[in-house]
CSV table of C-alpha atoms and ligand atoms in Angstrom, one decimal:
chain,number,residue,atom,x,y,z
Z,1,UNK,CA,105.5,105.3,120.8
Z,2,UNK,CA,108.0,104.0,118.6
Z,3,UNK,CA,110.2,101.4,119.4
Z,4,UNK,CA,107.6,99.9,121.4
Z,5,UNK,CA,106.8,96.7,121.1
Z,6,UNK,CA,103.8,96.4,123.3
Z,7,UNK,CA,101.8,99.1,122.2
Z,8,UNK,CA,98.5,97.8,119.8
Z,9,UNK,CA,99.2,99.5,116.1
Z,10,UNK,CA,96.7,100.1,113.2
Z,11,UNK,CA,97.5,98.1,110.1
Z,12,UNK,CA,97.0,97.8,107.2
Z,13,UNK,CA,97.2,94.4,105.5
Z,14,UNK,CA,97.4,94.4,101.8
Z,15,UNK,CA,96.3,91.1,99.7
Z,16,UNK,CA,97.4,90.8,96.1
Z,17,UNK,CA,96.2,88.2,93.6
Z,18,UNK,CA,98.7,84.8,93.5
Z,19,UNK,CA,98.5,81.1,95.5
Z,20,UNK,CA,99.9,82.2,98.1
Z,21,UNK,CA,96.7,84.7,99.1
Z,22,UNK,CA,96.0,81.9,102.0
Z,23,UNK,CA,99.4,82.5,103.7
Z,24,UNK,CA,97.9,86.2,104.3
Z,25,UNK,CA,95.5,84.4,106.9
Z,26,UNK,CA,97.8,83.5,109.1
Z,27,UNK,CA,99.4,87.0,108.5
Z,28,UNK,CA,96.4,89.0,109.9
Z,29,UNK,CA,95.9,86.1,113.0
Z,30,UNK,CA,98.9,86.9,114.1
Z,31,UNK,CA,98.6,90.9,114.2
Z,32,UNK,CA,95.0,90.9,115.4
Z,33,UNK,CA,96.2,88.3,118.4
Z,34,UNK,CA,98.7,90.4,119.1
Z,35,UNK,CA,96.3,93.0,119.5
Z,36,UNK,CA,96.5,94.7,116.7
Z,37,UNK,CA,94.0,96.6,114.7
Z,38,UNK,CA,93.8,95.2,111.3
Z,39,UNK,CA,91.6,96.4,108.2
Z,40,UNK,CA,92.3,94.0,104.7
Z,41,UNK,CA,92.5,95.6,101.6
Z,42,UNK,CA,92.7,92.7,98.9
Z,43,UNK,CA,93.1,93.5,95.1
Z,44,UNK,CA,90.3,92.7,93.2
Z,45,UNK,CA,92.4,89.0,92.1
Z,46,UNK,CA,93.0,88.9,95.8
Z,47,UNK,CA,89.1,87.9,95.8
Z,48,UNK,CA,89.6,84.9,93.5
Z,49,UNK,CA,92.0,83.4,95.8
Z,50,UNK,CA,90.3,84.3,99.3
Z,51,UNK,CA,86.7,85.3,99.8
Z,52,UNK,CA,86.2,88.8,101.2
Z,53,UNK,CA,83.9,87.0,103.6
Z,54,UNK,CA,87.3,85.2,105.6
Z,55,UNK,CA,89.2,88.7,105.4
Z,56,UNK,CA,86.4,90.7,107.1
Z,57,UNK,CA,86.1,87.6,109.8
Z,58,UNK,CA,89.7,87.3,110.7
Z,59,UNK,CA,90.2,90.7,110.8
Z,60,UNK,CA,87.2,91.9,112.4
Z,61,UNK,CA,86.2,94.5,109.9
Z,62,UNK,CA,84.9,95.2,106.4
Z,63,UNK,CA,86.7,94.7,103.4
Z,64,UNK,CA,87.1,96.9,100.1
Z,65,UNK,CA,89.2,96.7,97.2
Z,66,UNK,CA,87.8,100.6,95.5
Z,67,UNK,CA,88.2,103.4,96.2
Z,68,UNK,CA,84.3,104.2,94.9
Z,69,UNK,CA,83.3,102.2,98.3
Z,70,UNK,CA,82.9,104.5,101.7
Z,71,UNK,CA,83.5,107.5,99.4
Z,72,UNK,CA,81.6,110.3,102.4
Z,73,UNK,CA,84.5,109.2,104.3
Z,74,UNK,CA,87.3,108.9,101.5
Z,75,UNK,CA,88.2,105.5,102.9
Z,76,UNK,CA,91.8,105.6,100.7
Z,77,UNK,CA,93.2,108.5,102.5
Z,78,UNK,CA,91.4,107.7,105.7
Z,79,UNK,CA,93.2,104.5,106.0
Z,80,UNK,CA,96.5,106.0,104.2
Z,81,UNK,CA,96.5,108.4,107.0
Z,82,UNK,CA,95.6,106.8,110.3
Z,83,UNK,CA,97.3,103.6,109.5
Z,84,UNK,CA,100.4,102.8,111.9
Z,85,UNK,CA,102.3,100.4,109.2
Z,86,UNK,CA,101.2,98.7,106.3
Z,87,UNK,CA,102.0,95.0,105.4
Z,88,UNK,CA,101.3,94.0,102.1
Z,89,UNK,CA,101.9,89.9,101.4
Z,90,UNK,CA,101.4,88.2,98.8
Z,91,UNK,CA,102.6,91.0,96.2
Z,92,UNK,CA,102.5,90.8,92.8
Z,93,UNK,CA,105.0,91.4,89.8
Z,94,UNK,CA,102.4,94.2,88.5
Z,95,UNK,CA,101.6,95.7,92.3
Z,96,UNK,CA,105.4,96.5,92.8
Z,97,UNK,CA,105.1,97.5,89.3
Z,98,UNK,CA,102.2,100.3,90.3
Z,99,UNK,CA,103.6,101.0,93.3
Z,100,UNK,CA,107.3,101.7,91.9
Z,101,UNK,CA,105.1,104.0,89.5
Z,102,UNK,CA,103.2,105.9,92.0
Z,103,UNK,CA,99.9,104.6,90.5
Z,104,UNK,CA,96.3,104.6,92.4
Z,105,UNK,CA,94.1,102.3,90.6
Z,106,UNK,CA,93.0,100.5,92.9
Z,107,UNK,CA,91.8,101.0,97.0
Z,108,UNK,CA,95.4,99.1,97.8
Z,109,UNK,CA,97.7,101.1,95.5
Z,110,UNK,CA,96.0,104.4,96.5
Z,111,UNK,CA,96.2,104.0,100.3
Z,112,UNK,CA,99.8,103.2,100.1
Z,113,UNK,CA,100.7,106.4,97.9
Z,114,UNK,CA,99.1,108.4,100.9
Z,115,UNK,CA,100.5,106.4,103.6
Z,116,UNK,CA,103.2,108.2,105.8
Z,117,UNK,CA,103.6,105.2,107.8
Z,118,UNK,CA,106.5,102.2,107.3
Z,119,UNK,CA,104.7,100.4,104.3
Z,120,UNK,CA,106.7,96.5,104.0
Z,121,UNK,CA,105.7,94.6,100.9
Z,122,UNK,CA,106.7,90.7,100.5
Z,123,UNK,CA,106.4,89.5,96.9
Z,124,UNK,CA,105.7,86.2,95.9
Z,125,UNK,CA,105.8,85.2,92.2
Z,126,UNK,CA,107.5,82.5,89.6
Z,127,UNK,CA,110.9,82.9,89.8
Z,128,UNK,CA,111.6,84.1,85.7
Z,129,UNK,CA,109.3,87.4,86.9
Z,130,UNK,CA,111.4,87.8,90.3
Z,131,UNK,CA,114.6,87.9,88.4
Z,132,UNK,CA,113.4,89.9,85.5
Z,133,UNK,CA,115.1,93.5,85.4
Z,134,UNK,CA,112.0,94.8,85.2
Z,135,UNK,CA,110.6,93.6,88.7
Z,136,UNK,CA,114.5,94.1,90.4
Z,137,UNK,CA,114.7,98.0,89.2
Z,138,UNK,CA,110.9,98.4,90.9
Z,139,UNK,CA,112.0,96.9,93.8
Z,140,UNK,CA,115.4,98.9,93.5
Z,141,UNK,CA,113.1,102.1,93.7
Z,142,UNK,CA,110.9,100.8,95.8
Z,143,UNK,CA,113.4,100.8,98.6
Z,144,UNK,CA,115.3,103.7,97.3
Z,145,UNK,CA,112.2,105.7,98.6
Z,146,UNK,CA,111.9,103.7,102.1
Z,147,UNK,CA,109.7,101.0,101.6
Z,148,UNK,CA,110.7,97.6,102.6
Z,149,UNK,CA,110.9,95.0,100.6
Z,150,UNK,CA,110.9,91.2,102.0
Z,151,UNK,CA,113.7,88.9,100.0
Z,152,UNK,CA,111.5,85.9,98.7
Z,153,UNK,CA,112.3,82.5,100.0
Z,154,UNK,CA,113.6,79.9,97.8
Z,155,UNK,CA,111.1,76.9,97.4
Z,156,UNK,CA,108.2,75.1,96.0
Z,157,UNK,CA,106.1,77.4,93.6
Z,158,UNK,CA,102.8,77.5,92.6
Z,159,UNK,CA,103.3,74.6,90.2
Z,160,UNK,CA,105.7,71.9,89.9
Z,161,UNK,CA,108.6,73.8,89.9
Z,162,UNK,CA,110.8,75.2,92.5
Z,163,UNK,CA,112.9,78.8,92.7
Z,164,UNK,CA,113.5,82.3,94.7
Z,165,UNK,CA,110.1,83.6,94.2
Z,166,UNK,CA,108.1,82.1,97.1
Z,167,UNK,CA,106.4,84.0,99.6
Z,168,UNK,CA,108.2,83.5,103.1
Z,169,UNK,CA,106.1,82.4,106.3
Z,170,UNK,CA,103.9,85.0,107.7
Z,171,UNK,CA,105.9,84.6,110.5
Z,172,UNK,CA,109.0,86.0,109.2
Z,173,UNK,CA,107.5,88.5,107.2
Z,174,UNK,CA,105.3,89.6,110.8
Z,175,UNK,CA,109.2,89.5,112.1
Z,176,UNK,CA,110.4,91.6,110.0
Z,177,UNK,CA,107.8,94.2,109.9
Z,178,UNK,CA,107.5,94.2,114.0
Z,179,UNK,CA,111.2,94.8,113.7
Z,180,UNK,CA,110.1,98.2,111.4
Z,181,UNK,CA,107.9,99.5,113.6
Z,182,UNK,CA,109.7,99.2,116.2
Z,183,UNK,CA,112.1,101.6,114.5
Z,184,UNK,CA,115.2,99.5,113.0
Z,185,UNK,CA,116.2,100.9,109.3
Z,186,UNK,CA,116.1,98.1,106.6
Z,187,UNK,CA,118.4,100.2,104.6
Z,188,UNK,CA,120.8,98.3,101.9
Z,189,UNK,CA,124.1,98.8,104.1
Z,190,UNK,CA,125.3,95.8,104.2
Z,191,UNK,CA,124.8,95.2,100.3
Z,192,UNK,CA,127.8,94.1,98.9
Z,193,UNK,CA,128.9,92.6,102.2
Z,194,UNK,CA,129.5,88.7,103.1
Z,195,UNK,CA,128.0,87.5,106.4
Z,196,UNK,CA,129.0,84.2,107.5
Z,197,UNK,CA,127.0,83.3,110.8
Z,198,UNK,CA,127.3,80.4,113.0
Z,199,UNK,CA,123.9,79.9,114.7
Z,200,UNK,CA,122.2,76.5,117.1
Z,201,UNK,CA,123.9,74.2,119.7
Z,202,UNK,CA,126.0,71.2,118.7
Z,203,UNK,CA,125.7,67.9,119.4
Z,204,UNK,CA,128.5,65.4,120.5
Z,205,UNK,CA,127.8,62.0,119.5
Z,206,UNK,CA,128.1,59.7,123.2
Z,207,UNK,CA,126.3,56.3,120.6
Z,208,UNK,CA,124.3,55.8,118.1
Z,209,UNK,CA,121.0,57.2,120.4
Z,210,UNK,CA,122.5,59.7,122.5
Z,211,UNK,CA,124.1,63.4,122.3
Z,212,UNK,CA,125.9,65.4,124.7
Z,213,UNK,CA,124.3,68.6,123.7
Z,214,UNK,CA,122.5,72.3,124.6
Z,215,UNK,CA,119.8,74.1,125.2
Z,216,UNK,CA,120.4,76.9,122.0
Z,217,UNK,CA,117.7,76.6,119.4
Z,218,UNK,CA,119.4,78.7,116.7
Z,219,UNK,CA,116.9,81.7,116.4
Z,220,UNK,CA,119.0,84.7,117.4
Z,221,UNK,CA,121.8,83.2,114.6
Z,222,UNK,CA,118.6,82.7,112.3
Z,223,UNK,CA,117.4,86.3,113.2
Z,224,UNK,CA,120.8,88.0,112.4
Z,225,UNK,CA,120.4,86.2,109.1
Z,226,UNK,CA,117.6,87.2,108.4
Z,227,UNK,CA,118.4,91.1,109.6
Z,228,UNK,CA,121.4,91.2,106.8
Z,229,UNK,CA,119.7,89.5,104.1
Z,230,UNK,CA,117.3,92.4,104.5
Z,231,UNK,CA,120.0,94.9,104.8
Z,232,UNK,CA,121.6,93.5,101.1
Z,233,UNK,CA,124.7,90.9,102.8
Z,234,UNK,CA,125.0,87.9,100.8
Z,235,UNK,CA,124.7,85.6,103.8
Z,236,UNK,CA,126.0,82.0,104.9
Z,237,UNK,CA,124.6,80.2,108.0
Z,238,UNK,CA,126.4,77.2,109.3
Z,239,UNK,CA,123.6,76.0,111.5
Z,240,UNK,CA,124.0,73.4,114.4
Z,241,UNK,CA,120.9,71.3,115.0
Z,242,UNK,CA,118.6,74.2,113.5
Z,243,UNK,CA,116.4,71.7,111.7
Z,244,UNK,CA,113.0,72.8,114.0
Z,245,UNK,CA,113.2,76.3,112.5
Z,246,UNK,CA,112.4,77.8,109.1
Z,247,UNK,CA,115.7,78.6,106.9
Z,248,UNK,CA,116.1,82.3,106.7
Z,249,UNK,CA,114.6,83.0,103.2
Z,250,UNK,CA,117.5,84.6,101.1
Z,251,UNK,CA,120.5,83.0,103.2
Z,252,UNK,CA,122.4,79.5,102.3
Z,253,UNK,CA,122.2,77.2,105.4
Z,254,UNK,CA,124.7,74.5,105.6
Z,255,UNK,CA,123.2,72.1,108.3
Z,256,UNK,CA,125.8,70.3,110.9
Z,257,UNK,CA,125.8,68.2,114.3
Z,258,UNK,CA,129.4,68.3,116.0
Z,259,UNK,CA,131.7,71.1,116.9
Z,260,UNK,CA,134.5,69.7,114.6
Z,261,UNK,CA,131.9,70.0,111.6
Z,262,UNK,CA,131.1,73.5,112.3
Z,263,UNK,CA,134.3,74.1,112.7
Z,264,UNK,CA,135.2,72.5,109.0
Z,265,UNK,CA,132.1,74.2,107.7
Z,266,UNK,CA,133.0,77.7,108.7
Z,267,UNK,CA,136.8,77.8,107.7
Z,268,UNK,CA,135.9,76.7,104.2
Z,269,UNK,CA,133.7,79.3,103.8
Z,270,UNK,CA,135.7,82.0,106.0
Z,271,UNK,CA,137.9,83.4,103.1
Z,272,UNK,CA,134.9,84.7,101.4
Z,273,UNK,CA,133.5,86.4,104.4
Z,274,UNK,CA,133.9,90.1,105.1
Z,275,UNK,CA,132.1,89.0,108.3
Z,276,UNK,CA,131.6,86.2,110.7
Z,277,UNK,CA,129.2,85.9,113.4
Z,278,UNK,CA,129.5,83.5,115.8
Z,279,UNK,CA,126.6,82.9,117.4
Z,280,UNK,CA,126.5,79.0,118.1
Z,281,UNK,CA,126.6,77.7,121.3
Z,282,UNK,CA,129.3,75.2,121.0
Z,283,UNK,CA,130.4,72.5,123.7
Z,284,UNK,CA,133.5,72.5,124.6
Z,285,UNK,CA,134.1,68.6,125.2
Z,286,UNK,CA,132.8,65.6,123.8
Z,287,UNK,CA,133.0,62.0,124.3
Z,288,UNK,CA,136.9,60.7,124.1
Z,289,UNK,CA,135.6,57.5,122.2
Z,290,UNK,CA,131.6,57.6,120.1
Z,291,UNK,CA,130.4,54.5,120.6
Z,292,UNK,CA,129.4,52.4,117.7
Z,293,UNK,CA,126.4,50.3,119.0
Z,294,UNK,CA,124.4,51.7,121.8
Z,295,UNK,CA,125.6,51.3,125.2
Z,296,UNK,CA,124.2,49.8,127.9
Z,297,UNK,CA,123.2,50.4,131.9
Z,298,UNK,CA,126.6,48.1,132.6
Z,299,UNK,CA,127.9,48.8,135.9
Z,300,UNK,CA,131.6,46.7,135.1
Z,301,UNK,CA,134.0,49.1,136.2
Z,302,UNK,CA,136.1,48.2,132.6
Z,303,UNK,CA,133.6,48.4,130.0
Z,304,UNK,CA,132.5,51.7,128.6
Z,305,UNK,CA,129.3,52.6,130.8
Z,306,UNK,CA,127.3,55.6,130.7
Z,307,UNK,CA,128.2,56.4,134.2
Z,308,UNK,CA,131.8,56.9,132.9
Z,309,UNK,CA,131.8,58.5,130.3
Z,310,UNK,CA,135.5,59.5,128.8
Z,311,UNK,CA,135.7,63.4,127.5
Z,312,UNK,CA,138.0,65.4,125.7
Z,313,UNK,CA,138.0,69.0,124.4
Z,314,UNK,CA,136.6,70.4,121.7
Z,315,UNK,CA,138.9,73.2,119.7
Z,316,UNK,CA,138.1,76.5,120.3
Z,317,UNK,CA,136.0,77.7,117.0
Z,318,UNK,CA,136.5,81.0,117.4
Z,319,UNK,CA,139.8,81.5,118.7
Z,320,UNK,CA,140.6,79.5,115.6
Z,321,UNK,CA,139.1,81.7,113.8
Z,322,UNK,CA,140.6,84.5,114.9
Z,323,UNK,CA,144.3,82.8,114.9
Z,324,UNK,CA,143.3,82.4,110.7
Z,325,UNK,CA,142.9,85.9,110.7
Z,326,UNK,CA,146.3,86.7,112.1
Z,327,UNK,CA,147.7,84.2,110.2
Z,328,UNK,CA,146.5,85.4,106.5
Z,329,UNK,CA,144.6,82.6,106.0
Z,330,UNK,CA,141.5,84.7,106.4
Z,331,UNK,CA,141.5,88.7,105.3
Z,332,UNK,CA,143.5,90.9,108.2
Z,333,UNK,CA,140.2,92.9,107.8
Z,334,UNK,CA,137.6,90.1,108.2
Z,335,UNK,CA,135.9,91.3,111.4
Z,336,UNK,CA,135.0,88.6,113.8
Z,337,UNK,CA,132.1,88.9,116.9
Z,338,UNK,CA,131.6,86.4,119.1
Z,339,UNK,CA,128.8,85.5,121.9
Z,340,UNK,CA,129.3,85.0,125.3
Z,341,UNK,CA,126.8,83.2,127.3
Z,342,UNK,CA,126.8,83.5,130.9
Z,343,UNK,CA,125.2,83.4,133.8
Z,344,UNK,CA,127.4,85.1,136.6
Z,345,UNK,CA,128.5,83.2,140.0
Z,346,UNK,CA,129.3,83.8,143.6
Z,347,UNK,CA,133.1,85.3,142.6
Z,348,UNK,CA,132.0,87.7,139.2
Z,349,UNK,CA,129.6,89.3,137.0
Z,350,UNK,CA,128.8,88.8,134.0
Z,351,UNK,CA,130.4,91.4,132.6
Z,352,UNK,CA,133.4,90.7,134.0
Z,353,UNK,CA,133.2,87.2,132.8
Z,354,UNK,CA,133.0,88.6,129.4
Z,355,UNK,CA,135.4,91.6,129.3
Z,356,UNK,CA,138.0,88.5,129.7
Z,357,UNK,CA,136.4,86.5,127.6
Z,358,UNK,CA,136.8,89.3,124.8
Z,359,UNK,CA,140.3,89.5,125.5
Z,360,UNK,CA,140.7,85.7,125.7
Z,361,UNK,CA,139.2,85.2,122.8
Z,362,UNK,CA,140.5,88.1,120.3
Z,363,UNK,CA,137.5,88.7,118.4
Z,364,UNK,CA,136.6,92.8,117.6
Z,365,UNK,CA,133.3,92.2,119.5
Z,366,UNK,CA,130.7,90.5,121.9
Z,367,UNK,CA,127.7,90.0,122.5
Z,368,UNK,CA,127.4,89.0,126.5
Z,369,UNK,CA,123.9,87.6,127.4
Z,370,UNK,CA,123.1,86.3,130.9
Z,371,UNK,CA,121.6,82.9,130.3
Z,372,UNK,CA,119.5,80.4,131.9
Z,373,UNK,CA,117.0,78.0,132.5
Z,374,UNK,CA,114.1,80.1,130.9
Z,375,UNK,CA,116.8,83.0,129.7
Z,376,UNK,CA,117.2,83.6,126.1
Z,377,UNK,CA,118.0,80.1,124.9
Z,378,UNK,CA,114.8,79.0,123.1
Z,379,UNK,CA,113.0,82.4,124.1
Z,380,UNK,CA,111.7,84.9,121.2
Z,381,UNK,CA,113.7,87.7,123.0
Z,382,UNK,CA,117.2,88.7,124.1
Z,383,UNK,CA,119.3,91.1,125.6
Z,384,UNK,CA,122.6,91.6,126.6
Z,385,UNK,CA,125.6,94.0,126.4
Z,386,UNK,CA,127.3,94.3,123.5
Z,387,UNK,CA,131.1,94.9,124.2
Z,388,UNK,CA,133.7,96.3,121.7
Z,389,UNK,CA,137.4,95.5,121.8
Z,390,UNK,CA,138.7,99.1,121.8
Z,391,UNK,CA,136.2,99.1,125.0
Z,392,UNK,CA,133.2,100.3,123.9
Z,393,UNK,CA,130.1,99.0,125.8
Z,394,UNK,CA,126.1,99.2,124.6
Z,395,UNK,CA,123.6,97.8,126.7
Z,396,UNK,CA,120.9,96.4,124.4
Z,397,UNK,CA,117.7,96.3,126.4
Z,398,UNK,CA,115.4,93.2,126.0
Z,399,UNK,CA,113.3,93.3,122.7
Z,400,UNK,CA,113.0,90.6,120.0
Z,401,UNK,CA,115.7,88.5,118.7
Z,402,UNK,CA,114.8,90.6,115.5
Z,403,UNK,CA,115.0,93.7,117.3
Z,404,UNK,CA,118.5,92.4,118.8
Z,405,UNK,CA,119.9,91.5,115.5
Z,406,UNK,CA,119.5,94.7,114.1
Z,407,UNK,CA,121.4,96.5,116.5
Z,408,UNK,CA,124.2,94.2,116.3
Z,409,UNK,CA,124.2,94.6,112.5
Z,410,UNK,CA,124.2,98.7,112.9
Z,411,UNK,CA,127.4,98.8,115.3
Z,412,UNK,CA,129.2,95.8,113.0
Z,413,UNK,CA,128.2,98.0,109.7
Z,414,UNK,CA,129.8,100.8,111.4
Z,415,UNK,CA,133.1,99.0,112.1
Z,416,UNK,CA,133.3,97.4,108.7
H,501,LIG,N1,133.0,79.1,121.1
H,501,LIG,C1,133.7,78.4,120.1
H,501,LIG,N2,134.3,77.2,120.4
H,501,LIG,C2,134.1,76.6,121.6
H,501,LIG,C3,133.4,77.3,122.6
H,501,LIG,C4,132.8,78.5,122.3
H,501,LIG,O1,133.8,79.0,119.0
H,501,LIG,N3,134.7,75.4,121.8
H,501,LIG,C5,132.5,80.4,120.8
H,501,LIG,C6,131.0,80.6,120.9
H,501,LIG,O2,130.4,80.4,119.6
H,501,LIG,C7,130.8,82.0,121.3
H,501,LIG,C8,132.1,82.3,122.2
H,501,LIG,O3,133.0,81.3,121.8
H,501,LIG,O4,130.8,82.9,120.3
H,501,LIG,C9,131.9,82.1,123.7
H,501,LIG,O5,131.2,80.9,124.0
H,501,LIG,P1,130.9,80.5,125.5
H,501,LIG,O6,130.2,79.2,125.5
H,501,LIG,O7,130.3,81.7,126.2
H,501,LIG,O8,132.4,80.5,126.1
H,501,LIG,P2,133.5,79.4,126.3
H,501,LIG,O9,134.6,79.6,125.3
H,501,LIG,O10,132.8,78.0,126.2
H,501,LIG,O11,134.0,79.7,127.7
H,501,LIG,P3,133.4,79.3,129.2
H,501,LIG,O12,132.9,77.9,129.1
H,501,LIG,O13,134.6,79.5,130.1
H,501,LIG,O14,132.3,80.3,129.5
């Protein structure tokens, strides 16, 4: 069934011949421990990067790269035809070239011009042949016709050098695709459109060793990143303490600690956005007075002492935001979301907690999760309602953080 997540899929992986052949490894361990079924179908300069003899091992099943091999069973359109999705990582200048050109020289090429399925290709190359006109008109027809193409992260290349060009981790590009199959459209609609997203926890500096902090990691701000690269946003992340996680490939990620950076961070960058995201988990107080050296267990009631610790609040980022916006100093049409975490008490829900919140706040919308010790902070999924200020109310049912950010991004592409 489509859309979900726990049912076993047959894939297809597809291996094309560059460096970064090895990172398809990882690719097909994840899919077959997952559960699904994966055949490999490397290039034939796939092969001179990673013997068909670790393919057939990791995946479980032979490998070909003709289409003279299996011919009884015409293994092209057998595997075309019953394949669920196809992933294709590491791809090649000249592979997007074939494909863009409906070519079938090969056992790869021809299985993907028979596939019905969601077929999502990552290329990795230097970064002259990523920019060249040549390779961004394939890609531009590529996804003109549906397929998806994974934005190349910006980094070390095969040599000394460094550019956009590199492949991303097989984690991101195994995000991306589970996020396909499970029925979310990559299409370019937010191209043209700039996404500033606030993502992590901050940190309030109490001396030089310790932090009043939280328990956010950053990945559904990371995922919503990485959702709107996909879609064509040019996208900023200010991100709070997001140093454990991989930097959405396409995305510029300015790295902070304390809400008053954030803060800084996102209204310099705020006039340029069309959009702002705040997904950060911000604390609302810090300590009055940092201390300089690192304080001790002293019990004197007149010294500073951790047991005492003076606090005072934080601004409110995203009412500030919003007050900007009223003010002209950001775009009257800038539209602003927020999050709201909660976890309900004896006296409300959470929903009620966040209808107020919405109003409180002034943002356009909200995302209200119900949090917790072993609820969505740190988790891989998320779920929530997501809460419109003219009062319109989706429930988003739990999936992926992925899955999540996409449907955020289709009711916010509707509004702007
Ligand atoms: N937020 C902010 N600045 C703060 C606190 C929160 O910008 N000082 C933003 C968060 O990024 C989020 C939204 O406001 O988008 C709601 O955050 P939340 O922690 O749920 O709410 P609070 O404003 O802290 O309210 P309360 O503590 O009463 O739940």
């Amino acid at each position: 069934m489509p859309g979900d997540q726990s049912q076993p899929r047959n894939l297809v992986i597809g291996v094309c011949g560059g460096i970064a052949a090895y990172k398809s490894c990882q690719l097909i361990r994840d899919f077959t421990e997952a559960g699904d079924q994966v055949r490999v179908i490397p290039t034939e300069s796939a092969l001179r990067f990673v013997g068909s003899a670790t393919f057939e091992a990791l995946s479980g099943n032979p490998v070909s790269t003709t289409v003279f091999s299996e011919v009884d069973e015409v293994a092209h359109v057998r595997l075309g035809q019953e394949a669920d999705g196809i992933v294709i990582a590491p791809a090649t200048a000249d592979f997007l070239a074939r494909v863009a050109h409906g070519r079938a020289d090969d056992l790869l090429a021809a299985t993907v011009l028979v596939a019905a399925c969601p077929v999502i290709i990552a290329p990795a190359m230097h970064t002259e042949m990523w920019e060249n006109p040549a390779t961004q008109a394939n890609v531009a027809t590529l996804r003109e016709r549906g397929i998806v193409v994974v934005n190349p992260a910006t980094g070390r290349l095969t040599g000394k050098d460094s550019g956009p060009g590199r492949l991303p981790e097989p984690s991101h590009i195994a995000d991306i695709a589970r996020t396909v199959f499970s029925g979310a459209s990559m299409k370019q609609t937010l191209a043209g459109v700039n996404v500033l997203i606030s993502a992590g926890g901050t940190q309030e500096i109490i001396d030089p060793v310790r932090f009043i902090g939280n328990r956010s990691s950053g990945k559904q701000g990371f995922a919503l990143a990485e959702i709107a690269v996909q879609r064509g946003a040019t996208v900023t992340v200010v991100a709070a303490n997001c140093a454990a996680l991989p930097a959405p490939p396409g995305a510029t990620v300015i790295p902070v600690e304390t809400t008053r950076e954030l803060q800084q961070e996102l209204h310099n960058q705020a006039p340029e956005a069309d959009l702002i995201i705040m997904a950060a988990a911000v604390s609302d107080f810090r300590p009055a007075n940092p201390a300089e050296f690192k304080m001790k267990k002293s019990h004197e009631t007149d010294s500073p002492s951790l047991n005492r610790i003076e606090m005072t609040e934080n601004p409110d980022v995203l009412a500030s935001l919003v007050k900007a916006r009223a003010n002209r100093t950001l775009a009257p049409e800038t539209v602003i979301m927020g999050f709201a975490a909660e976890t309900g008490d004896d006296t409300q829900s959470i929903l009620t907690y966040a209808e107020e919140k919405l109003e409180r706040k002034g943002c356009d919308m909200l995302m209200c999760n119900e949090v917790g010790v072993g609820k969505v902070f740190g988790q891989s999924t998320n779920q929530g309602y997501l809460m419109d200020k003219d009062g319109g109310i989706s429930e988003i049912a739990a999936a992926t953080k992925h899955m999540v950010a996409a449907q955020i991004l289709d009711k916010l592409a509707l509004r702007l």
